Coordinates of N, CA and C in Angstrom, one line a residue:
Chain V
Q23 N 94.0 105.5 121.7 CA 94.9 105.6 120.6 C 94.9 107.1 120.1
V24 N 96.0 107.6 120.1 CA 96.2 109.0 119.7 C 96.3 109.1 118.2
T25 N 95.4 109.9 117.6 CA 95.5 110.2 116.1 C 95.2 111.7 115.9
L26 N 95.9 112.2 114.8 CA 95.7 113.5 114.4 C 95.5 113.5 112.9
K27 N 94.7 114.4 112.4 CA 94.5 114.4 110.9 C 94.3 115.9 110.5
E28 N 95.1 116.3 109.5 CA 95.0 117.6 109.0 C 94.0 117.7 107.8
S29 N 93.4 118.8 107.6 CA 92.6 119.0 106.4 C 92.8 120.4 105.9
G30 N 92.7 120.6 104.6 CA 92.9 121.9 104.0 C 92.4 122.0 102.6
P31 N 92.6 123.1 101.9 CA 92.0 123.3 100.6 C 92.7 122.6 99.5
G32 N 93.9 122.1 99.7 CA 94.7 121.5 98.6 C 95.4 122.5 97.7
M33 N 94.7 123.4 97.2 CA 95.3 124.5 96.3 C 94.6 125.8 96.6
L34 N 95.4 126.9 96.5 CA 94.8 128.2 96.6 C 95.8 129.2 95.9
Q35 N 95.2 130.4 95.6 CA 95.9 131.4 94.9 C 96.8 132.3 95.8
P36 N 97.8 132.8 95.2 CA 98.6 133.8 96.0 C 97.8 134.9 96.5
S37 N 98.2 135.4 97.6 CA 97.5 136.5 98.4 C 96.3 136.1 99.2
K38 N 95.8 134.9 99.0 CA 94.6 134.4 99.7 C 95.0 134.0 101.1
T39 N 94.0 133.6 101.9 CA 94.2 133.1 103.3 C 94.0 131.6 103.3
L40 N 95.1 131.0 103.8 CA 95.0 129.5 104.0 C 94.4 129.1 105.3
S41 N 93.5 128.3 105.3 CA 92.8 127.8 106.5 C 93.0 126.3 106.6
L42 N 93.6 125.9 107.7 CA 93.9 124.5 108.0 C 93.2 124.0 109.3
T43 N 92.8 122.8 109.3 CA 92.2 122.2 110.5 C 92.9 120.9 110.9
C44 N 93.2 120.8 112.2 CA 93.7 119.6 112.7 C 92.7 119.0 113.7
S45 N 92.2 117.8 113.3 CA 91.2 117.1 114.1 C 91.9 115.9 114.8
F46 N 91.7 115.8 116.1 CA 92.4 114.8 116.8 C 91.5 114.0 117.8
S47 N 92.0 112.8 118.1 CA 91.3 112.0 119.1 C 92.3 111.2 119.9
G48 N 91.9 110.7 121.0 CA 92.8 110.0 121.9 C 93.4 110.8 123.0
F49 N 93.1 112.1 122.9 CA 93.5 113.1 124.0 C 92.6 114.3 123.9
S50 N 92.6 115.1 124.9 CA 91.9 116.4 124.9 C 92.9 117.5 125.1
L51 N 92.6 118.6 124.4 CA 93.5 119.7 124.5 C 93.1 120.5 125.8
S52 N 92.1 120.0 126.5 CA 91.8 120.7 127.8 C 92.7 120.1 128.9
T53 N 93.4 119.0 128.6 CA 94.2 118.4 129.7 C 95.5 119.2 129.9
S54 N 95.7 119.4 131.2 CA 96.9 120.2 131.5 C 98.2 119.6 130.9
G55 N 99.0 120.5 130.3 CA 100.2 120.0 129.7 C 100.2 119.6 128.3
M56 N 99.0 119.7 127.7 CA 98.8 119.3 126.3 C 99.0 120.5 125.4
V57 N 99.7 120.3 124.3 CA 100.0 121.3 123.3 C 99.8 120.7 121.9
V58 N 99.2 121.4 121.0 CA 99.2 121.0 119.5 C 99.9 122.1 118.7
S59 N 100.9 121.6 117.9 CA 101.7 122.5 117.1 C 101.4 122.3 115.6
W60 N 101.8 123.3 114.8 CA 101.7 123.1 113.4 C 103.2 123.2 112.9
I61 N 103.5 122.3 111.9 CA 104.8 122.2 111.4 C 104.7 122.0 109.9
R62 N 105.5 122.6 109.1 CA 105.4 122.4 107.6 C 106.7 122.0 107.0
Q63 N 106.5 121.4 105.8 CA 107.7 120.8 105.1 C 107.5 121.0 103.6
P64 N 108.3 121.9 103.0 CA 108.3 122.0 101.5 C 108.8 120.6 101.0
S65 N 108.4 120.3 99.8 CA 108.8 119.0 99.2 C 110.3 118.9 99.1
G66 N 110.8 117.8 99.6 CA 112.3 117.6 99.6 C 113.1 118.4 100.5
K67 N 112.4 119.1 101.4 CA 113.2 120.0 102.3 C 112.9 119.6 103.8
S68 N 113.5 120.4 104.7 CA 113.4 120.1 106.1 C 112.1 120.7 106.7
L69 N 112.0 120.6 108.0 CA 110.7 121.0 108.7 C 110.9 122.3 109.3
E70 N 109.7 123.0 109.4 CA 109.7 124.4 110.0 C 108.5 124.4 111.0
W71 N 108.8 124.7 112.2 CA 107.8 124.8 113.3 C 107.1 126.2 113.1
L72 N 105.8 126.2 113.0 CA 105.1 127.4 112.7 C 104.4 128.0 114.0
A73 N 103.6 127.2 114.7 CA 102.8 127.8 115.7 C 102.3 126.7 116.7
A74 N 101.8 127.1 117.8 CA 101.3 126.1 118.8 C 100.2 126.8 119.6
I75 N 99.4 125.9 120.2 CA 98.4 126.4 121.2 C 98.3 125.3 122.3
D76 N 98.2 125.8 123.5 CA 98.3 124.9 124.6 C 96.9 124.7 125.3
W77 N 96.9 123.9 126.3 CA 95.7 123.5 127.0 C 95.0 124.8 127.6
D78 N 95.8 125.8 127.9 CA 95.3 127.0 128.6 C 94.8 128.0 127.6
G79 N 95.0 127.7 126.3 CA 94.7 128.7 125.2 C 95.8 129.6 124.9
D80 N 96.9 129.5 125.5 CA 98.1 130.3 125.2 C 98.6 129.9 123.8
K81 N 99.0 130.9 123.1 CA 99.4 130.7 121.7 C 100.9 131.1 121.5
Y82 N 101.6 130.4 120.6 CA 103.0 130.6 120.4 C 103.2 130.6 118.9
Y83 N 104.1 131.5 118.4 CA 104.3 131.6 117.0 C 105.8 131.7 116.6
N84 N 106.1 131.2 115.5 CA 107.5 131.4 114.9 C 107.6 132.9 114.6
P85 N 108.5 133.6 115.1 CA 108.6 135.1 114.9 C 108.8 135.4 113.4
S86 N 109.4 134.5 112.6 CA 109.6 134.8 111.2 C 108.3 134.8 110.4
L87 N 107.2 134.3 111.0 CA 105.9 134.3 110.3 C 104.8 134.8 111.1
K88 N 105.1 135.3 112.3 CA 104.1 135.6 113.3 C 103.0 136.6 112.8
S89 N 103.4 137.5 112.0 CA 102.4 138.5 111.5 C 101.3 137.9 110.6
R90 N 101.6 136.7 110.1 CA 100.7 136.1 109.1 C 99.9 134.9 109.7
L91 N 100.2 134.5 110.9 CA 99.7 133.3 111.5 C 98.7 133.6 112.6
T92 N 97.6 132.8 112.6 CA 96.7 132.8 113.7 C 96.3 131.3 114.0
V93 N 96.6 130.9 115.3 CA 96.2 129.6 115.7 C 95.1 129.7 116.7
S94 N 94.2 128.7 116.6 CA 93.0 128.7 117.5 C 92.6 127.3 117.8
K95 N 91.7 127.1 118.7 CA 91.1 125.8 119.0 C 89.6 125.9 119.1
D96 N 88.9 124.8 119.0 CA 87.5 124.8 119.2 C 87.1 124.6 120.7
T97 N 85.9 124.8 121.0 CA 85.5 124.8 122.4 C 85.4 123.3 122.9
S98 N 85.3 122.4 122.0 CA 85.3 121.0 122.4 C 86.7 120.4 122.6
N99 N 87.7 121.2 122.3 CA 89.1 120.8 122.5 C 89.5 119.6 121.7
T100 N 88.9 119.4 120.5 CA 89.3 118.3 119.7 C 89.7 118.7 118.3
Q101 N 89.8 120.1 118.1 CA 90.3 120.6 116.8 C 91.1 121.8 117.1
V102 N 92.1 122.0 116.2 CA 93.0 123.2 116.3 C 93.0 123.7 114.8
F103 N 93.1 125.0 114.7 CA 93.0 125.6 113.4 C 94.3 126.5 113.2
L104 N 94.7 126.7 112.0 CA 95.7 127.6 111.6 C 95.3 128.4 110.4
K105 N 95.5 129.7 110.5 CA 95.2 130.5 109.3 C 96.5 131.2 109.0
I106 N 96.9 131.2 107.7 CA 98.0 131.9 107.2 C 97.5 132.9 106.1
T107 N 97.8 134.2 106.4 CA 97.3 135.2 105.5 C 98.3 135.5 104.4
S108 N 97.8 136.1 103.3 CA 98.7 136.5 102.2 C 99.7 135.5 101.7
V109 N 99.2 134.3 101.4 CA 100.1 133.2 101.0 C 100.8 133.5 99.7
D110 N 101.9 132.9 99.6 CA 102.8 133.1 98.5 C 103.3 131.7 98.0
I111 N 103.9 131.6 96.9 CA 104.4 130.3 96.4 C 105.3 129.6 97.4
A112 N 106.0 130.4 98.2 CA 106.9 129.8 99.2 C 106.1 129.1 100.3
D113 N 104.8 129.3 100.4 CA 104.0 128.6 101.4 C 103.6 127.2 100.9
T114 N 103.9 126.9 99.7 CA 103.6 125.5 99.2 C 104.4 124.5 100.0
A115 N 103.7 123.6 100.6 CA 104.3 122.6 101.6 C 103.3 121.6 102.0
T116 N 103.8 120.6 102.7 CA 102.9 119.7 103.4 C 102.9 120.2 104.9
Y117 N 101.7 120.4 105.4 CA 101.4 120.9 106.7 C 101.0 119.8 107.6
Y118 N 101.8 119.7 108.8 CA 101.5 118.7 109.8 C 101.0 119.4 111.1
C119 N 100.1 118.7 111.8 CA 99.9 119.0 113.2 C 100.5 117.9 114.0
A120 N 101.0 118.3 115.2 CA 101.7 117.3 116.0 C 101.4 117.7 117.5
R121 N 101.4 116.6 118.3 CA 101.2 116.8 119.7 C 102.5 116.9 120.5
R122 N 102.4 117.8 121.5 CA 103.5 117.8 122.5 C 102.8 117.7 123.9
V123 N 103.4 117.0 124.8 CA 102.7 116.9 126.1 C 103.8 116.9 127.2
F124 N 103.4 117.5 128.3 CA 104.2 117.5 129.5 C 104.5 116.0 129.9
P125 N 105.6 115.7 130.5 CA 106.7 116.6 130.8 C 107.8 116.7 129.7
T126 N 107.7 115.8 128.7 CA 108.8 115.9 127.7 C 108.7 117.0 126.7
Y127 N 107.4 117.2 126.3 CA 107.1 118.3 125.3 C 107.9 118.1 124.0
Y128 N 108.0 116.8 123.6 CA 108.5 116.5 122.2 C 107.3 116.2 121.3
F129 N 107.6 116.3 120.0 CA 106.5 116.0 119.1 C 106.3 114.5 119.0
D130 N 105.4 114.0 119.8 CA 105.4 112.5 119.9 C 104.4 111.9 119.0
Y131 N 103.3 112.6 118.6 CA 102.4 112.1 117.6 C 102.2 113.1 116.5
W132 N 102.2 112.7 115.3 CA 102.0 113.6 114.1 C 100.8 113.1 113.3
G133 N 100.2 114.1 112.6 CA 99.2 113.7 111.7 C 99.9 113.3 110.4
Q134 N 99.1 112.8 109.4 CA 99.6 112.3 108.1 C 100.0 113.5 107.2
G135 N 99.6 114.7 107.5 CA 100.0 115.8 106.7 C 99.0 116.1 105.6
V136 N 98.9 117.4 105.3 CA 98.0 117.8 104.2 C 98.9 118.7 103.2
M137 N 98.9 118.3 101.9 CA 99.7 119.1 101.0 C 98.9 120.3 100.5
V138 N 99.6 121.4 100.6 CA 99.0 122.7 100.1 C 99.8 123.3 99.0
T139 N 99.2 123.6 97.9 CA 99.9 124.2 96.8 C 99.4 125.6 96.6
V140 N 100.3 126.6 96.5 CA 99.9 127.9 96.2 C 100.3 128.2 94.8
S141 N 99.3 128.5 94.0 CA 99.6 128.7 92.5 C 98.5 129.5 91.9
S142 N 98.9 130.3 91.0 CA 97.9 131.2 90.3 C 97.3 130.4 89.1
Chain S
D27 N 117.4 132.6 116.4 CA 117.0 131.2 116.3 C 118.2 130.3 116.5
I28 N 118.1 129.1 117.1 CA 119.1 128.2 117.2 C 119.2 127.4 115.9
Q29 N 120.4 127.4 115.3 CA 120.6 126.7 114.0 C 121.1 125.3 114.3
M30 N 120.6 124.3 113.6 CA 120.9 122.9 113.7 C 121.6 122.5 112.4
T31 N 122.9 122.1 112.5 CA 123.7 121.7 111.4 C 123.8 120.2 111.4
Q32 N 123.3 119.5 110.4 CA 123.3 118.0 110.4 C 124.2 117.5 109.4
S33 N 124.9 116.4 109.7 CA 125.8 115.8 108.7 C 125.9 114.3 108.9
P34 N 126.1 113.5 107.8 CA 126.2 114.0 106.5 C 124.8 114.3 105.9
A35 N 124.7 114.9 104.7 CA 123.4 115.1 104.1 C 122.9 113.8 103.5
S36 N 123.7 112.9 103.1 CA 123.3 111.6 102.7 C 124.4 110.6 103.1
L37 N 123.9 109.4 103.1 CA 124.7 108.3 103.7 C 124.3 107.0 103.0
S38 N 125.3 106.2 102.6 CA 125.0 104.9 101.9 C 125.7 103.9 102.8
A39 N 125.0 102.8 103.2 CA 125.6 101.8 104.0 C 125.0 100.5 103.7
S40 N 125.7 99.4 104.1 CA 125.2 98.0 103.8 C 124.4 97.5 105.0
L41 N 123.6 96.5 104.7 CA 122.9 95.8 105.8 C 123.9 95.3 106.8
G42 N 123.5 95.5 108.1 CA 124.3 95.0 109.2 C 125.4 96.0 109.6
E43 N 125.6 97.1 108.9 CA 126.6 98.1 109.2 C 126.1 98.9 110.4
T44 N 127.0 99.7 111.0 CA 126.7 100.7 112.0 C 126.9 102.0 111.3
V45 N 125.9 102.9 111.5 CA 126.0 104.3 110.9 C 125.8 105.3 112.0
T46 N 126.4 106.4 111.8 CA 126.3 107.5 112.8 C 126.0 108.8 112.0
I47 N 125.0 109.6 112.6 CA 124.6 110.9 112.0 C 124.8 111.9 113.1
E48 N 125.4 113.0 112.7 CA 125.8 114.1 113.6 C 124.9 115.3 113.5
C49 N 124.7 116.0 114.6 CA 124.0 117.2 114.7 C 124.7 118.2 115.6
L50 N 124.9 119.4 115.0 CA 125.6 120.4 115.8 C 124.7 121.6 116.0
A51 N 124.4 122.0 117.2 CA 123.6 123.2 117.5 C 124.5 124.4 117.6
S52 N 123.9 125.6 117.2 CA 124.6 126.8 117.2 C 124.9 127.4 118.6
E53 N 124.2 126.8 119.6 CA 124.5 127.1 121.0 C 124.1 125.9 121.9
D54 N 124.5 126.0 123.1 CA 124.2 124.9 124.1 C 122.7 124.7 124.2
I55 N 122.3 123.5 123.9 CA 120.8 123.2 124.1 C 120.6 122.2 125.2
Y56 N 121.6 122.0 126.0 CA 121.4 121.2 127.3 C 120.7 119.9 127.1
S57 N 121.0 119.2 126.1 CA 120.5 117.8 125.8 C 119.0 117.8 125.4
N58 N 118.5 119.0 125.1 CA 117.1 119.1 124.6 C 117.0 118.8 123.1
L59 N 117.3 117.6 122.8 CA 117.4 117.3 121.4 C 116.6 116.0 121.1
A60 N 116.0 116.0 119.9 CA 115.2 114.8 119.5 C 115.7 114.4 118.1
W61 N 115.5 113.1 117.8 CA 115.8 112.6 116.5 C 114.5 112.0 115.9
Y62 N 114.2 112.3 114.7 CA 113.0 111.8 114.0 C 113.4 111.0 112.8
Q63 N 112.6 110.0 112.5 CA 112.7 109.2 111.3 C 111.5 109.5 110.3
Q64 N 111.8 109.8 109.1 CA 110.7 110.0 108.1 C 110.9 109.1 106.9
K65 N 110.0 108.2 106.7 CA 110.0 107.4 105.6 C 109.2 108.1 104.4
P66 N 109.5 107.7 103.2 CA 109.0 108.4 102.0 C 107.5 108.5 102.1
G67 N 106.9 109.7 101.9 CA 105.5 109.9 101.9 C 104.8 109.8 103.3
K68 N 105.6 109.7 104.3 CA 105.0 109.6 105.7 C 105.4 110.8 106.5
S69 N 104.8 110.9 107.7 CA 105.1 111.9 108.6 C 106.3 111.5 109.5
P70 N 107.0 112.4 110.0 CA 108.1 112.1 110.9 C 107.7 111.3 112.2
Q71 N 108.5 110.4 112.6 CA 108.2 109.7 113.9 C 109.4 109.9 114.9
L72 N 109.0 110.1 116.1 CA 110.0 110.4 117.2 C 110.7 109.1 117.5
L73 N 112.1 109.2 117.4 CA 112.9 108.1 117.8 C 113.5 108.2 119.1
I74 N 114.1 109.4 119.3 CA 115.0 109.7 120.5 C 114.6 111.0 121.0
Y75 N 114.5 111.2 122.4 CA 114.3 112.5 123.0 C 115.2 112.7 124.1
Y76 N 115.4 113.9 124.6 CA 116.4 114.2 125.6 C 117.7 113.6 125.2
A77 N 118.0 113.7 123.9 CA 119.3 113.3 123.4 C 119.6 111.8 123.4
N78 N 119.1 111.1 124.4 CA 119.5 109.6 124.5 C 118.4 108.7 125.0
S79 N 117.1 109.3 125.1 CA 116.0 108.4 125.6 C 115.3 107.9 124.4
L80 N 115.1 106.5 124.4 CA 114.5 105.9 123.3 C 113.0 106.0 123.4
N81 N 112.3 106.4 122.4 CA 110.8 106.5 122.4 C 110.2 105.1 122.5
D82 N 109.0 104.9 123.0 CA 108.4 103.6 123.1 C 108.3 103.0 121.7
G83 N 108.6 101.7 121.6 CA 108.5 100.9 120.4 C 109.6 101.1 119.4
V84 N 110.6 101.9 119.7 CA 111.7 102.1 118.8 C 112.8 101.0 119.1
P85 N 113.2 100.3 118.1 CA 114.2 99.2 118.3 C 115.5 99.7 119.0
S86 N 116.0 98.8 119.8 CA 117.2 99.1 120.6 C 118.4 99.3 119.8
R87 N 118.4 99.1 118.5 CA 119.6 99.3 117.6 C 119.8 100.8 117.4
F88 N 118.8 101.6 117.7 CA 118.9 103.1 117.7 C 119.4 103.6 119.0
S89 N 120.3 104.5 119.0 CA 120.8 105.1 120.2 C 121.2 106.6 119.9
G90 N 121.1 107.4 120.9 CA 121.5 108.8 120.8 C 122.5 109.2 121.9
S91 N 123.3 110.1 121.6 CA 124.3 110.6 122.6 C 124.6 112.0 122.3
G92 N 125.3 112.6 123.3 CA 125.8 114.0 123.1 C 125.4 114.9 124.2
S93 N 126.0 116.1 124.2 CA 125.7 117.1 125.2 C 126.2 118.4 124.6
G94 N 125.8 119.5 125.3 CA 126.2 120.8 124.9 C 125.6 121.1 123.5
T95 N 126.6 121.2 122.5 CA 126.2 121.6 121.2 C 126.3 120.4 120.2
Q96 N 126.9 119.3 120.6 CA 127.2 118.2 119.7 C 126.4 116.9 120.1
Y97 N 125.7 116.4 119.1 CA 124.8 115.2 119.3 C 125.0 114.2 118.1
S98 N 124.7 113.0 118.4 CA 124.7 112.0 117.4 C 123.7 110.9 117.5
L99 N 123.3 110.4 116.4 CA 122.3 109.2 116.4 C 123.1 108.1 115.8
K100 N 123.1 106.9 116.4 CA 123.8 105.7 116.0 C 122.7 104.6 115.7
I101 N 122.9 104.0 114.5 CA 122.1 102.9 114.2 C 123.0 101.7 114.1
N102 N 122.8 100.7 115.0 CA 123.6 99.5 114.9 C 122.9 98.5 114.0
S103 N 123.7 97.6 113.3 CA 123.1 96.5 112.6 C 122.0 97.0 111.6
L104 N 122.3 97.8 110.7 CA 121.4 98.5 109.8 C 120.4 97.4 109.1
Q105 N 119.2 97.8 109.2 CA 118.1 96.9 108.6 C 117.5 97.6 107.4
S106 N 116.9 96.9 106.5 CA 116.3 97.5 105.3 C 115.3 98.6 105.6
E107 N 114.5 98.3 106.7 CA 113.5 99.2 107.1 C 114.0 100.5 107.7
D108 N 115.3 100.6 107.9 CA 115.9 101.9 108.4 C 116.1 102.9 107.3
V109 N 115.9 102.5 106.0 CA 116.1 103.5 104.9 C 115.1 104.6 105.1
S110 N 115.5 105.8 105.3 CA 114.7 106.9 105.7 C 115.5 108.2 105.6
I111 N 114.8 109.3 105.9 CA 115.5 110.5 106.2 C 115.4 110.8 107.7
Y112 N 116.5 111.2 108.3 CA 116.6 111.4 109.7 C 116.8 112.9 110.0
F113 N 116.0 113.4 110.9 CA 116.1 114.9 111.3 C 116.4 115.0 112.8
C114 N 117.3 115.9 113.1 CA 117.4 116.3 114.5 C 116.6 117.5 114.8
Q115 N 116.2 117.8 116.0 CA 115.4 118.9 116.4 C 115.8 119.4 117.8
Q116 N 116.0 120.7 117.9 CA 116.3 121.2 119.2 C 114.9 121.6 119.9
N117 N 114.8 121.2 121.1 CA 113.6 121.5 121.9 C 113.9 122.4 123.1
Y118 N 115.0 123.1 123.0 CA 115.4 124.0 124.1 C 114.7 125.3 124.1
D119 N 114.6 125.9 122.9 CA 114.1 127.2 122.8 C 113.2 127.4 121.6
S120 N 112.2 128.2 121.8 CA 111.3 128.5 120.6 C 111.9 129.7 119.8
P121 N 111.9 129.6 118.5 CA 111.2 128.6 117.6 C 112.0 127.3 117.6
Y122 N 111.3 126.2 117.7 CA 112.0 124.9 117.7 C 112.4 124.6 116.3
T123 N 113.7 124.3 116.1 CA 114.3 124.2 114.8 C 114.8 122.8 114.5
F124 N 114.8 122.5 113.3 CA 115.2 121.1 112.8 C 116.5 121.2 111.9
G125 N 117.2 120.1 111.9 CA 118.3 120.0 111.0 C 117.8 119.8 109.6
A126 N 118.7 119.9 108.6 CA 118.3 119.8 107.2 C 118.0 118.3 106.8
G127 N 118.4 117.4 107.6 CA 118.1 116.0 107.3 C 119.2 115.2 106.8
T128 N 119.2 113.9 107.0 CA 120.2 113.0 106.5 C 119.5 111.9 105.8
K129 N 119.7 111.7 104.5 CA 119.1 110.6 103.8 C 119.9 109.4 103.8
L130 N 119.4 108.3 104.4 CA 120.1 107.1 104.6 C 119.6 106.1 103.5
E131 N 120.5 105.6 102.8 CA 120.2 104.6 101.7 C 121.0 103.3 101.9
L132 N 120.6 102.3 101.3 CA 121.3 101.0 101.3 C 122.3 101.0 100.2
K133 N 123.5 100.4 100.5 CA 124.5 100.3 99.5 C 124.3 99.1 98.7

């Protein structure tokens, strides 16, 4: 059974660095063709793809946010991390991690999401 | 970035009705399109991929069609559990982009 779960600070101040963790089970990120992505959704709005990391350790970023994003994974290939630097109120959103897998590479499993509020 | 324009923004229909949601891509995405259903307070769930392939476990009253830049999601015989927000997503080119969503309510 594939499950993903996000965790994060809940609230942080503007200009700080947001650190998020996606813990997953039911698959390994070391398996060829496996990708874990981060997607966010401000309350009442649509979804924005942020970043991804694949089984080979290759990283992909949304150009609009690339300078502020860092995606990484742990050596056991059961967790993926996302750091967003210099957060602003506009970064307030629910953050999801989601799996993509060869050959379709669609977001087939999603975590429950973690809400992050940026406020002074 | 490829822009995804979804319509309508909201839709009200009666139980048993057939509803259609449209999605227009700003360029040809060669059927690399998905539809997701998001219920209140929940994460999105994949319904349709490659424009017309039904994901495992999705009821057959859902169907997708389209090609090029124009795509649609059809729900036959609307059920109460279909009340959700529906998003389209292009999977052709990074950054992967989503439509603004269609909120489906019961009349």
